CSV table of C-alpha atoms in Angstrom, one decimal:
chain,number,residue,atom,x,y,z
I,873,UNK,CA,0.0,0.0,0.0
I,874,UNK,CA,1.6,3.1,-1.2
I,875,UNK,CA,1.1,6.0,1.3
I,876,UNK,CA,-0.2,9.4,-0.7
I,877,UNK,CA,0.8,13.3,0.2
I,878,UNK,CA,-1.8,15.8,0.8
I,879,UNK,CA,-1.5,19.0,2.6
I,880,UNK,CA,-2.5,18.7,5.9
I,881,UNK,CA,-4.8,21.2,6.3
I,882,UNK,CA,-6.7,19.9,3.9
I,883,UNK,CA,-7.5,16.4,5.7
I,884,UNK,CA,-7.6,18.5,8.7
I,885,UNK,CA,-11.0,21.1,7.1
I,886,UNK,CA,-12.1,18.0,4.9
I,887,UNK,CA,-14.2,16.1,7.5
I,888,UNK,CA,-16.2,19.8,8.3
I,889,UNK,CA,-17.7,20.0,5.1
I,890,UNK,CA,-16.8,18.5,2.2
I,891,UNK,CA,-16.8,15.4,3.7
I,892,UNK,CA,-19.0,15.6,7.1
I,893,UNK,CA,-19.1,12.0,8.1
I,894,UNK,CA,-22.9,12.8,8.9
I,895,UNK,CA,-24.5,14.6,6.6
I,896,UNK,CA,-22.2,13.9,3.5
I,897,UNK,CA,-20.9,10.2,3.8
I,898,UNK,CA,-24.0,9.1,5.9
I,899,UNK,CA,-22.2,7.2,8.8
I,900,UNK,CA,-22.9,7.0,12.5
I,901,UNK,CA,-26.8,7.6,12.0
I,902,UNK,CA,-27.1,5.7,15.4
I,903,UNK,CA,-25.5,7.6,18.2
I,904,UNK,CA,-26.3,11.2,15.8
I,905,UNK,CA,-30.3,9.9,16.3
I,906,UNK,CA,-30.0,9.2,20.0
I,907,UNK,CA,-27.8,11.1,21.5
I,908,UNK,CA,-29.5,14.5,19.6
I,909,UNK,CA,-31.9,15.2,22.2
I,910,UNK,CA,-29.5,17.4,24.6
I,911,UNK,CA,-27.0,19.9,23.3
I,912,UNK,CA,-24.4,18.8,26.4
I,913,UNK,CA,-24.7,15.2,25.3
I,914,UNK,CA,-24.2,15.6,22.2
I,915,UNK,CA,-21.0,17.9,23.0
I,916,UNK,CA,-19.7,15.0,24.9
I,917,UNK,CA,-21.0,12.2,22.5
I,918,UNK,CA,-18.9,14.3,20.0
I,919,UNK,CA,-16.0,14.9,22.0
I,920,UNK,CA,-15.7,11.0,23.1
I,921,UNK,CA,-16.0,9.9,19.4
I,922,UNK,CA,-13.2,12.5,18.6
I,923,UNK,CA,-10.7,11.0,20.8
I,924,UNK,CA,-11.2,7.8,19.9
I,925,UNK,CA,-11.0,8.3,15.8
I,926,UNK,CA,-7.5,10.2,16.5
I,927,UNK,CA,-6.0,8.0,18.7
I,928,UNK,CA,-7.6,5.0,16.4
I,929,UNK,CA,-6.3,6.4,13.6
I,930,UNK,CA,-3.0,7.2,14.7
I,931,UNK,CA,-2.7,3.6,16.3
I,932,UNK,CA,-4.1,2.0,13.4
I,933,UNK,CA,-2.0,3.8,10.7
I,934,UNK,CA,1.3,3.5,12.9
I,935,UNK,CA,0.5,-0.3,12.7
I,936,UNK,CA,-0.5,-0.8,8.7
I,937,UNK,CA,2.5,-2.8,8.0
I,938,UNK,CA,2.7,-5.0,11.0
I,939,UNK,CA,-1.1,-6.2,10.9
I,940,UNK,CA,-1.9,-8.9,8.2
I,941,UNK,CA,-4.5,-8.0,5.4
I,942,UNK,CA,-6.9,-10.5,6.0
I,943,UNK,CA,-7.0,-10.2,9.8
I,944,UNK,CA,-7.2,-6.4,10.1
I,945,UNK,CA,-11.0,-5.8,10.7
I,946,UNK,CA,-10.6,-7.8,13.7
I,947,UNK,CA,-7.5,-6.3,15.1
I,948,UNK,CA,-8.9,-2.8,13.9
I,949,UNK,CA,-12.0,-3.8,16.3
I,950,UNK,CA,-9.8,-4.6,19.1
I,951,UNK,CA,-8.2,-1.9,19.0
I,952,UNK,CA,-11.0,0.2,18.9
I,953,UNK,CA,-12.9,-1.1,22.1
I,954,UNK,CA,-9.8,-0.9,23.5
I,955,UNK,CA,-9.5,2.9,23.0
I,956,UNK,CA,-13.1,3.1,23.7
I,957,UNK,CA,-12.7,1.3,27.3
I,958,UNK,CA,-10.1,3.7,28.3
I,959,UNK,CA,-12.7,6.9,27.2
I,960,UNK,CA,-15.2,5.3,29.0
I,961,UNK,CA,-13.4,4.9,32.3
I,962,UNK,CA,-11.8,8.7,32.0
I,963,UNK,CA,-15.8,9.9,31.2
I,964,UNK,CA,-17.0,7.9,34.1
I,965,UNK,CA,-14.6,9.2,36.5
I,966,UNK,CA,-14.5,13.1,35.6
I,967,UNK,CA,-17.8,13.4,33.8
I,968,UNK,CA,-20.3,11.0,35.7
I,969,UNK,CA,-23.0,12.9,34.4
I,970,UNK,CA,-22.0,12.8,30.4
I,971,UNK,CA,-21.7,9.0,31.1
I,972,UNK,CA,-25.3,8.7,32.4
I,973,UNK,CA,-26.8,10.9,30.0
I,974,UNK,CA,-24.7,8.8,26.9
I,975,UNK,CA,-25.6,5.2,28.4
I,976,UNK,CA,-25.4,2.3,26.1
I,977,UNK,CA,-24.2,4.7,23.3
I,978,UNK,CA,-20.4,5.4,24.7
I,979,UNK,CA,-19.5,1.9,24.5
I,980,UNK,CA,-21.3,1.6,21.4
I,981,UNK,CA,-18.6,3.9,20.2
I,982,UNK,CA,-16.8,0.9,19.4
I,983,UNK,CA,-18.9,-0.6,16.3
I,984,UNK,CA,-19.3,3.6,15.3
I,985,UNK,CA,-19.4,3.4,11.2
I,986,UNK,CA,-17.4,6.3,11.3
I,987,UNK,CA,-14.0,5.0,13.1
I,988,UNK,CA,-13.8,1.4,11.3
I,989,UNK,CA,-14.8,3.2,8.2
I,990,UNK,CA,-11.7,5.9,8.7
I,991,UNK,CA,-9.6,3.3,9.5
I,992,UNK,CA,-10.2,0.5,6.8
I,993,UNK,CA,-10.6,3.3,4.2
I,994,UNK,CA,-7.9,6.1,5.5
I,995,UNK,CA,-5.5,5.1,8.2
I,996,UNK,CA,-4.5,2.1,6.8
I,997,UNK,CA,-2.7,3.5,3.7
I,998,UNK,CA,-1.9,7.2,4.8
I,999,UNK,CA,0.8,8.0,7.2
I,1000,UNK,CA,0.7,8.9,10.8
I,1001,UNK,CA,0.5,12.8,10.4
I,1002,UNK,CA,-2.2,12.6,7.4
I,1003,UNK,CA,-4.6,10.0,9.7
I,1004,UNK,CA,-4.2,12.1,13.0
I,1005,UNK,CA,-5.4,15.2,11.0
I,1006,UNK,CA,-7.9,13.1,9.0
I,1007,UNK,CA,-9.1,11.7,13.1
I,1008,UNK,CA,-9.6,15.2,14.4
I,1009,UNK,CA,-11.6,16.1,10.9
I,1010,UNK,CA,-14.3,14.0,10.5
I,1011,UNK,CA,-14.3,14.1,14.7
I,1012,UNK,CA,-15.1,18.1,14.0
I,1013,UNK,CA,-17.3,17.1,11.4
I,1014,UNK,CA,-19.2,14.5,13.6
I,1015,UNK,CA,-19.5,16.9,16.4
I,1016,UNK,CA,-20.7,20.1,14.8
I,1017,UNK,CA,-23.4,18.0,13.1
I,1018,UNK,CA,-24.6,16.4,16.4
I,1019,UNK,CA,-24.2,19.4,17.5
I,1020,UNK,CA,-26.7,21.0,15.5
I,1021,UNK,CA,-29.2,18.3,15.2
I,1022,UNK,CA,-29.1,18.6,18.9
I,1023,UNK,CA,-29.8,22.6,19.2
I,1024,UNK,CA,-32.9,22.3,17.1
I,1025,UNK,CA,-34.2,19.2,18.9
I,1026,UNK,CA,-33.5,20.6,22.4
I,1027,UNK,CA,-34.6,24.4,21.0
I,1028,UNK,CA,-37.8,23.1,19.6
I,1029,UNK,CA,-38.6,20.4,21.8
I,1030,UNK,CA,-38.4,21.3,25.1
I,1031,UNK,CA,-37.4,24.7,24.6
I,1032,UNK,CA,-34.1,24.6,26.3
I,1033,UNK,CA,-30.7,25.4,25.0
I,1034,UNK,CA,-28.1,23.0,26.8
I,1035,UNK,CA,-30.5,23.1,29.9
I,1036,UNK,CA,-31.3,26.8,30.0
I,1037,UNK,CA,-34.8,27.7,29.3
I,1038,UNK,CA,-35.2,29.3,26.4
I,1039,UNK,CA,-39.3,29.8,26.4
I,1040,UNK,CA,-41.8,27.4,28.5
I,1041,UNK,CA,-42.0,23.7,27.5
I,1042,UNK,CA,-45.7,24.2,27.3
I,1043,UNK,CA,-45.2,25.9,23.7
I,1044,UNK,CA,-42.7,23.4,22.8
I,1045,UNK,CA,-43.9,20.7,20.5
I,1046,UNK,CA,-42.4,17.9,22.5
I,1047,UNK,CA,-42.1,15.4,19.1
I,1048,UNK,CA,-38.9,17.0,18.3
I,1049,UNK,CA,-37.5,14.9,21.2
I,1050,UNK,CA,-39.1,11.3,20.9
I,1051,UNK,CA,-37.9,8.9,17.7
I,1052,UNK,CA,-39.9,10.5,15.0
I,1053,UNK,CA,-38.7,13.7,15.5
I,1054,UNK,CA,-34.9,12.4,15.3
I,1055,UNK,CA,-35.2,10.9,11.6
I,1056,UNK,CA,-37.4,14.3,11.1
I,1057,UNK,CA,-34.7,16.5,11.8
I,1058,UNK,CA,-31.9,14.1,10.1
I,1059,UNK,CA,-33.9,13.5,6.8
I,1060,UNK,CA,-34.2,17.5,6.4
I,1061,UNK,CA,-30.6,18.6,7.0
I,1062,UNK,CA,-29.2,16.2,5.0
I,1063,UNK,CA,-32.1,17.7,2.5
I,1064,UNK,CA,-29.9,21.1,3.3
I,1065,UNK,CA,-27.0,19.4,3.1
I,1066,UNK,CA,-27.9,18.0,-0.3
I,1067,UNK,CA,-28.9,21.0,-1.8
I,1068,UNK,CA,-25.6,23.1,-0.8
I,1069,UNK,CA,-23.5,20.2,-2.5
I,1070,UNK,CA,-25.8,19.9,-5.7
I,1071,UNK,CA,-25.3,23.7,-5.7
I,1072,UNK,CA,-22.0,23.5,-6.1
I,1073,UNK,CA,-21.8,20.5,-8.1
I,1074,UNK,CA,-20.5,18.0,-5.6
I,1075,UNK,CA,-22.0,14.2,-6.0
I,1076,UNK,CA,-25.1,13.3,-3.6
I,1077,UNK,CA,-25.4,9.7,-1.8
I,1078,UNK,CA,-28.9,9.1,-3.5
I,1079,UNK,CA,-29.1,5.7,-0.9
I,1080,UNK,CA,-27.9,4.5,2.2
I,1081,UNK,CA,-26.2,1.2,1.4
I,1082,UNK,CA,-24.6,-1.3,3.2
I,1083,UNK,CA,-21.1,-0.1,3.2
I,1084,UNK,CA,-21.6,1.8,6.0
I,1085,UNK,CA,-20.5,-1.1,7.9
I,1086,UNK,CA,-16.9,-1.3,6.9
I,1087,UNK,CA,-17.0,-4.9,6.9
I,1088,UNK,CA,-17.1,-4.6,2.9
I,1089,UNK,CA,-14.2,-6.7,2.1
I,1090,UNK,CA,-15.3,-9.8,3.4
I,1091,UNK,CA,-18.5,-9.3,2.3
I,1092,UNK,CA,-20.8,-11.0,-0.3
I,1093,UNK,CA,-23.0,-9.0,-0.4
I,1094,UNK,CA,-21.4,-6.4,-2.5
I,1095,UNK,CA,-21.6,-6.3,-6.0
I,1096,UNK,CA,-18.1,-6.6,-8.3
I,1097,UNK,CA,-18.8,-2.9,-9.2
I,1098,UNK,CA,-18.0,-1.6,-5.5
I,1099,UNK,CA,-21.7,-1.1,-4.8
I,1100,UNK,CA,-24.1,-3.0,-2.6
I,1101,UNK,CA,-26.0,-5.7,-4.8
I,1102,UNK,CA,-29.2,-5.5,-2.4
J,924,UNK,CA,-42.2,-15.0,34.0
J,925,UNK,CA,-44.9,-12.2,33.4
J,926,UNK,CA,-41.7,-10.1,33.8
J,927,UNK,CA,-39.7,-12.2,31.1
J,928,UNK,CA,-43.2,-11.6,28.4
J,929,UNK,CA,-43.0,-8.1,29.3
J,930,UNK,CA,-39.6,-8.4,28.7
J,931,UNK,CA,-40.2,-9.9,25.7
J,932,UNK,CA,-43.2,-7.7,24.1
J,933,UNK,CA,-41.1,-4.2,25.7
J,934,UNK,CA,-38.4,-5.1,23.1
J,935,UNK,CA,-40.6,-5.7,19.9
J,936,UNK,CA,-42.8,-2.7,20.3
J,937,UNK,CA,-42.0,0.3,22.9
J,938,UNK,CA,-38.4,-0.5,23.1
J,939,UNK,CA,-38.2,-1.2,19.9
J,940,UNK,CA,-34.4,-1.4,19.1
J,941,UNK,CA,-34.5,0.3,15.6
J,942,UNK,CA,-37.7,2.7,15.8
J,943,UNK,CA,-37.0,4.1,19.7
J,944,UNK,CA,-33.6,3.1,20.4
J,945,UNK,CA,-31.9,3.8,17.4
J,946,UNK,CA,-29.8,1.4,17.1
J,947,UNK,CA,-28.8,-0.9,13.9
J,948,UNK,CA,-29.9,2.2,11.5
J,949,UNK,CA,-27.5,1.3,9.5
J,950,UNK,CA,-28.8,-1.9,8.2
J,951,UNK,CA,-32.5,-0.4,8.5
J,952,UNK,CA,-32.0,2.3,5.9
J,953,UNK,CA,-29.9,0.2,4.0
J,954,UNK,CA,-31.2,-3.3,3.5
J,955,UNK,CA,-34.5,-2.2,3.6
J,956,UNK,CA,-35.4,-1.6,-0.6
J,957,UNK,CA,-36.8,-5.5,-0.6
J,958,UNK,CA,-38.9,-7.1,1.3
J,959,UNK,CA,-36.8,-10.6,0.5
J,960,UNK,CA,-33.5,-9.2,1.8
J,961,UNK,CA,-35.0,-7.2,4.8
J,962,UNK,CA,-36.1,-10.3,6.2
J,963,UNK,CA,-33.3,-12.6,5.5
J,964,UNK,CA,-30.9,-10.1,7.1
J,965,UNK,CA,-33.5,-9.6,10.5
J,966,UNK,CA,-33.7,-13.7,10.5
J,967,UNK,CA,-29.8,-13.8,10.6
J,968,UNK,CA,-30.3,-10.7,13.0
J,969,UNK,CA,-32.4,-12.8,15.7
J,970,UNK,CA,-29.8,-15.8,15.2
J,971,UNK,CA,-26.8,-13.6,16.3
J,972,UNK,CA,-28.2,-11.9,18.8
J,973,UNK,CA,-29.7,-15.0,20.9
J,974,UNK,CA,-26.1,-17.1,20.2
J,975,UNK,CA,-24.3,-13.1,21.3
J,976,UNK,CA,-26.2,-13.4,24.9
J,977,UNK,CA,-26.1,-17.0,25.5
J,978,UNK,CA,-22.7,-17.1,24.6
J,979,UNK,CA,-22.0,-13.3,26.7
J,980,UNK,CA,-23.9,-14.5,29.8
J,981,UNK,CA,-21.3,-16.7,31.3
J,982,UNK,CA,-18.6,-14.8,30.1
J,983,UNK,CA,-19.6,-11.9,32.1
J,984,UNK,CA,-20.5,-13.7,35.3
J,985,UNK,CA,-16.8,-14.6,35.1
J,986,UNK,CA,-15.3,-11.5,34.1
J,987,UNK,CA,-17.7,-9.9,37.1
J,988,UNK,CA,-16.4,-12.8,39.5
J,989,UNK,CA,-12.8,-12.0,38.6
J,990,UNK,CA,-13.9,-7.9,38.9
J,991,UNK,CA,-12.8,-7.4,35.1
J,992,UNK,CA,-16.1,-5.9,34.3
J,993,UNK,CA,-14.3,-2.9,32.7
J,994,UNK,CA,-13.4,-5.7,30.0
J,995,UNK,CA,-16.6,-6.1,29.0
J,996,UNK,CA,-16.7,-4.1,25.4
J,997,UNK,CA,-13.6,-5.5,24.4
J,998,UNK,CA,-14.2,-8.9,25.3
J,999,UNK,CA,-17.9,-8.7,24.2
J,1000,UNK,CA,-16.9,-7.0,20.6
J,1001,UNK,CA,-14.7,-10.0,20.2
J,1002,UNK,CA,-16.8,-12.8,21.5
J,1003,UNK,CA,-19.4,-11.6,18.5
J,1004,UNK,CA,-17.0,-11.1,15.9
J,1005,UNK,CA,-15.6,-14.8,16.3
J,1006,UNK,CA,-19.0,-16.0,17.0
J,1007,UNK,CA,-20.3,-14.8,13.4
J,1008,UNK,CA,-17.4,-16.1,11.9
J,1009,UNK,CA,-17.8,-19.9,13.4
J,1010,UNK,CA,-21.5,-19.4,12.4
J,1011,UNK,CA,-20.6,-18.7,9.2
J,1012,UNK,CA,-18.5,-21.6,8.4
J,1013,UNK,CA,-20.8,-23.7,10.4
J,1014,UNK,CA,-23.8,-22.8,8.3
J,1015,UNK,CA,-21.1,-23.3,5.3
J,1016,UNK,CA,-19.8,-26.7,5.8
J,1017,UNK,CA,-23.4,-28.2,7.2
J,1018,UNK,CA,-26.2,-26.0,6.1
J,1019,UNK,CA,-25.3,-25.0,2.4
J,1020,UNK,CA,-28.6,-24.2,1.9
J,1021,UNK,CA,-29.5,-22.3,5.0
J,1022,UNK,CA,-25.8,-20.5,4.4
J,1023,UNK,CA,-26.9,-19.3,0.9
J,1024,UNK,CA,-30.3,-17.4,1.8
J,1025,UNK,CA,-28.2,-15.8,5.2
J,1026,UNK,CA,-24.5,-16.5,5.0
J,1027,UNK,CA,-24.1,-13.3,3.0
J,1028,UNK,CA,-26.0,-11.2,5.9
J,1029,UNK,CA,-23.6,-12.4,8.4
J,1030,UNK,CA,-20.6,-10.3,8.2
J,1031,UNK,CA,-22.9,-7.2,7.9
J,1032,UNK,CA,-24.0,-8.2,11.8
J,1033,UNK,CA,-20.5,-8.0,13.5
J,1034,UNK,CA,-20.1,-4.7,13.2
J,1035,UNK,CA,-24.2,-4.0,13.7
J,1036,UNK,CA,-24.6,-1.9,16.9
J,1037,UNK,CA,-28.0,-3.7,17.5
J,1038,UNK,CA,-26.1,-6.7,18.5
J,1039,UNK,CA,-23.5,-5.2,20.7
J,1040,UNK,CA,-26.3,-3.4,22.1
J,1041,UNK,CA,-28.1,-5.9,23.3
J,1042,UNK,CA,-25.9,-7.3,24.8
J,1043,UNK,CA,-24.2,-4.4,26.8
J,1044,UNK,CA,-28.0,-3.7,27.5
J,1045,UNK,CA,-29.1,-7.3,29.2
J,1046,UNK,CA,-25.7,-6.6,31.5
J,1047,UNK,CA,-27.2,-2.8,32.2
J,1048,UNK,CA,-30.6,-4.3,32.8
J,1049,UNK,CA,-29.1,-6.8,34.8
J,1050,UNK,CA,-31.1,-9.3,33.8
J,1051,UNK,CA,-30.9,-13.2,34.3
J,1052,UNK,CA,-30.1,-15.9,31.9
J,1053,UNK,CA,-34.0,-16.5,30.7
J,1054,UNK,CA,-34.9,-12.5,31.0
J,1055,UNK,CA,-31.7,-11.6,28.9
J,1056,UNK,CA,-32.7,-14.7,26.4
J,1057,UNK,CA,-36.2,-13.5,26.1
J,1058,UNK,CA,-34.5,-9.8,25.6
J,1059,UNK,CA,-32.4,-10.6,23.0
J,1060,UNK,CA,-34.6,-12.5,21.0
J,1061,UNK,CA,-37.6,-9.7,21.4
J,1062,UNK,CA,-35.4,-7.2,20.0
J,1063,UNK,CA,-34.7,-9.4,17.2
J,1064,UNK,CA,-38.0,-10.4,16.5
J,1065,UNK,CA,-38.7,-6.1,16.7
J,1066,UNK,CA,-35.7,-5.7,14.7
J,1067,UNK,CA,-37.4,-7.9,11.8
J,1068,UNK,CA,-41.1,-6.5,12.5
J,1069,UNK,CA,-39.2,-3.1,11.8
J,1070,UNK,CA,-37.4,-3.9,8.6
J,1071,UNK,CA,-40.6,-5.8,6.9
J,1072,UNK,CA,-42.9,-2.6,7.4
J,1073,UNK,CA,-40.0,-0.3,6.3
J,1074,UNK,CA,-39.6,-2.3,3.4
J,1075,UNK,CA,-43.3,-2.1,2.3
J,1076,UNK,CA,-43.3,1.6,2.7
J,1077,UNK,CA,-39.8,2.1,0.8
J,1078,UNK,CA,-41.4,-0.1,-2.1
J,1079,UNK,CA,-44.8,2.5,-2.1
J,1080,UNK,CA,-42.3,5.2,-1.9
J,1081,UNK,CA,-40.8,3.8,-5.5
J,1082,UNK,CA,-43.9,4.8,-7.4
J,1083,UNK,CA,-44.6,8.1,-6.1
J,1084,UNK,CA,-43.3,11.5,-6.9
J,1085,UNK,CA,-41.0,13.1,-4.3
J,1086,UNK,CA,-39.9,16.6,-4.7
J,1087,UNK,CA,-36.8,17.0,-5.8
J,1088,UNK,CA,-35.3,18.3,-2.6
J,1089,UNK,CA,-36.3,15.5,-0.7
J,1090,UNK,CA,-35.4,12.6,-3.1
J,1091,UNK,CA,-33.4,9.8,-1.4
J,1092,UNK,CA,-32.0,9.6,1.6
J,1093,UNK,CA,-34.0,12.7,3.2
J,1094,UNK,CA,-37.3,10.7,1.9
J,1095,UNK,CA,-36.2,8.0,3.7
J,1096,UNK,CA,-35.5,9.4,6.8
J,1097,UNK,CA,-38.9,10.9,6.9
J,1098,UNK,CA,-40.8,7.5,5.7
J,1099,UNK,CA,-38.9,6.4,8.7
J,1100,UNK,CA,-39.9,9.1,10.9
J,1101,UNK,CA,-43.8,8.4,10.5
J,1102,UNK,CA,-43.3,4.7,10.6
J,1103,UNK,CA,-41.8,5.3,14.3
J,1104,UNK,CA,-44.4,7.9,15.4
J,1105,UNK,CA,-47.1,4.7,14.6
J,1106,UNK,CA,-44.7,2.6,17.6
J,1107,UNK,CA,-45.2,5.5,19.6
J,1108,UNK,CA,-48.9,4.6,19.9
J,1109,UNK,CA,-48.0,1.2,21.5
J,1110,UNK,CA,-46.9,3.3,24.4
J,1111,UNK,CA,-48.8,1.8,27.5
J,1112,UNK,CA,-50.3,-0.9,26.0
J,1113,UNK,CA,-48.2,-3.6,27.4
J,1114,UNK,CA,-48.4,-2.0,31.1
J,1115,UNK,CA,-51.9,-2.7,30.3
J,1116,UNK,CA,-51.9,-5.8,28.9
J,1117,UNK,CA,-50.6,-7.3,32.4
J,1118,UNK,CA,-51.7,-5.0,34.7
């Protein structure tokens, strides 16, 4: 595997825009859905995933010639829950209340799209500076769109803005909070993310498909083309 | 074991692991264009998930025993990911058959947070051996109760004209949406049901 130079700054702002994990490549629709309905959950949510796609990355990367092809998803995974045991304990201790507001979802960080797909389809042929930058990125990227899924859940549905009381929950259509209102708000910014990239003439992901899952290569699924067959 | 069936019923329809918990979107939004492949993936779904918690239960008894809980993502993470694998040539070497209509789902689930989930959820719950079996294969059965509906929806949405700004994914998302408001109006009925 050949490693390729880009400018740094460039896989550093990619991940904001361009190529926002969320809204762009579609990845790690679960914890963005669930973790939406508080703006300081979703700060930490974002913050936790952050750490763990830099220091995966760099970990990962630093490693692409010592881990064997066809065993690397597994060691990738290990690695991962590794990194994402070690968050959890450090959230736990100094942030008990992030870590009871994130649940299930901070050791779910582990099977994240978003880390497995960086690392199967970035860290493992770019070098050690390139994947730290490319970590924080999409890390950024991840967190400002969590981040504003959550304002205009918590805004509109309970009329708070990270716990402060905006206007009285009585006006607040509560929806925005409970299940529906999380695809809701999803399906219409990545309608506004969509139009700003069809505006200026960047590709749209028409469907989700099953490559999300970054278990691709030993797949059957997939069709010889690169795209899912279902 | 009233509490096991509510267990049971919680986890296909209030707790429903895709439509209120949120997790395994991936799959949901992706597998979801036929009805076919929706439920051969939820079938393979179920499978893992029940063999995940059987196979978790004692594993964490020991690692709770030995006070190693803090080992429980990584060792869990791993425990599926070989599981699916020996499934996989299992079903392979003895089920060709059986292999060919779900084999292909199979390494699609390792990496599914549904599974994970359920399993880091029975040991949150702290649920027993039958309550975390009836768990597991309730949020497998609402897993596949999920996908089938979705999939009937998605094919309606085909043949109908979406406006341009909502075509795809942001069609789907909403689809999605009103199919989960309908599992909101489940809310209570199983308090009910064994009050």
């Amino acid at each position: 595997m050949s490693d390729k130079k880009e400018p740094l700054l460039q896989e550093l702002t990619k991940g904001f825009l361009k190529e926002n994990p969320v809204l762009r490549l579609v990845l790690g629709t679960c914890p963005t859905l669930a973790i939406s309905t508080s703006v300081t959950a979703a700060v930490g949510m974002g913050i936790s995933a952050t750490i763990v796609l830099l220091f995966a990355n760099v970990v990962i990367s630093a490693l692409r010639r010592v881990i064997p092809d066809k065993v690397r998803i597994p060691a990738y995974i290990t690695i991962i829950a590794a990194l994402v045991t070690v968050v959890q304990l450090l959230v736990q201790a100094f942030v008990p209340a992030i870590d009871k507001s994130l649940g299930i979802y901070l050791p779910l960080i582990t099977v994240n799209c978003i880390i497995l797909g960086r690392a199967d389809g970035y860290a493992n042929r770019h070098g050690v500076a390139a994947s730290a930058c490319d970590g924080v990125g999409m890390g950024a990227g991840f967190t400002a769109a969590i981040f504003c899924m959550a304002v205009l859940r918590e805004v509109l549905g309970a009329g708070k803005f990270a716990g402060v009381t905006l206007f009285s929950a009585s006006y607040a259509p509560l929806i925005f909070l409970l299940p529906p209102g999380g695809f809701f708000v999803y399906g219409i910014l990545i309608a506004c993310a969509n139009k700003l990239a069809r505006k200026k003439g960047r590709p749209v992901k028409e469907e989700m498909a099953c490559e999300a899952c970054g278990a691709c290569p030993g797949c059957a699924i997939q069709s010889p083309e690169g795209g899912a067959a279902v | 074991m009233k509490e096991a069936i509510m267990i049971f019923f919680t986890a296909i329809l209030t707790g429903n692991f895709v439509l209120a918990r949120f997790l395994g979107i991936c799959p949901f939004l992706g597998v979801s264009k036929k009805i076919n492949t929706a439920v051969g993936m939820s079938l393979a779904v179920i499978f893992v998930m029940a063999m995940a918690t059987a196979a978790t239960y004692p594993i964490n008894v020991l690692l709770e025993a030995k006070n190693l809980a803090y080992l429980q993502t990584v060792v869990f993470i791993l425990v599926i990911a070989a599981l699916v694998q020996l499934v996989e040539t299992a079903l392979k070497r003895f089920l060709p058959a059986l292999y060919r209509s779900l084999g292909i789902y199979l390494p699609l689930i390792t990496t599914n947070c549904a599974v994970l989930g359920v399993v880091l959820l029975n040991v949150q719950e702290s649920y027993g051996f039958g309550q975390s079996m009836m768990h597991s294969v309730g949020a497998g059965v609402g897993f596949l109760l999920a996908m089938v509906i979705f999939a009937g929806v998605r094919q309606r949405l085909e043949n109908n004209d979406i406006p341009a700004f909502l075509q795809g994914l942001p069609s789907t998302l909403i689809a999605a949406s009103l199919v989960s408001l309908s599992f909101l109006g489940f809310g209570g009925v199983i308090e009910r049901m064994f009050a």
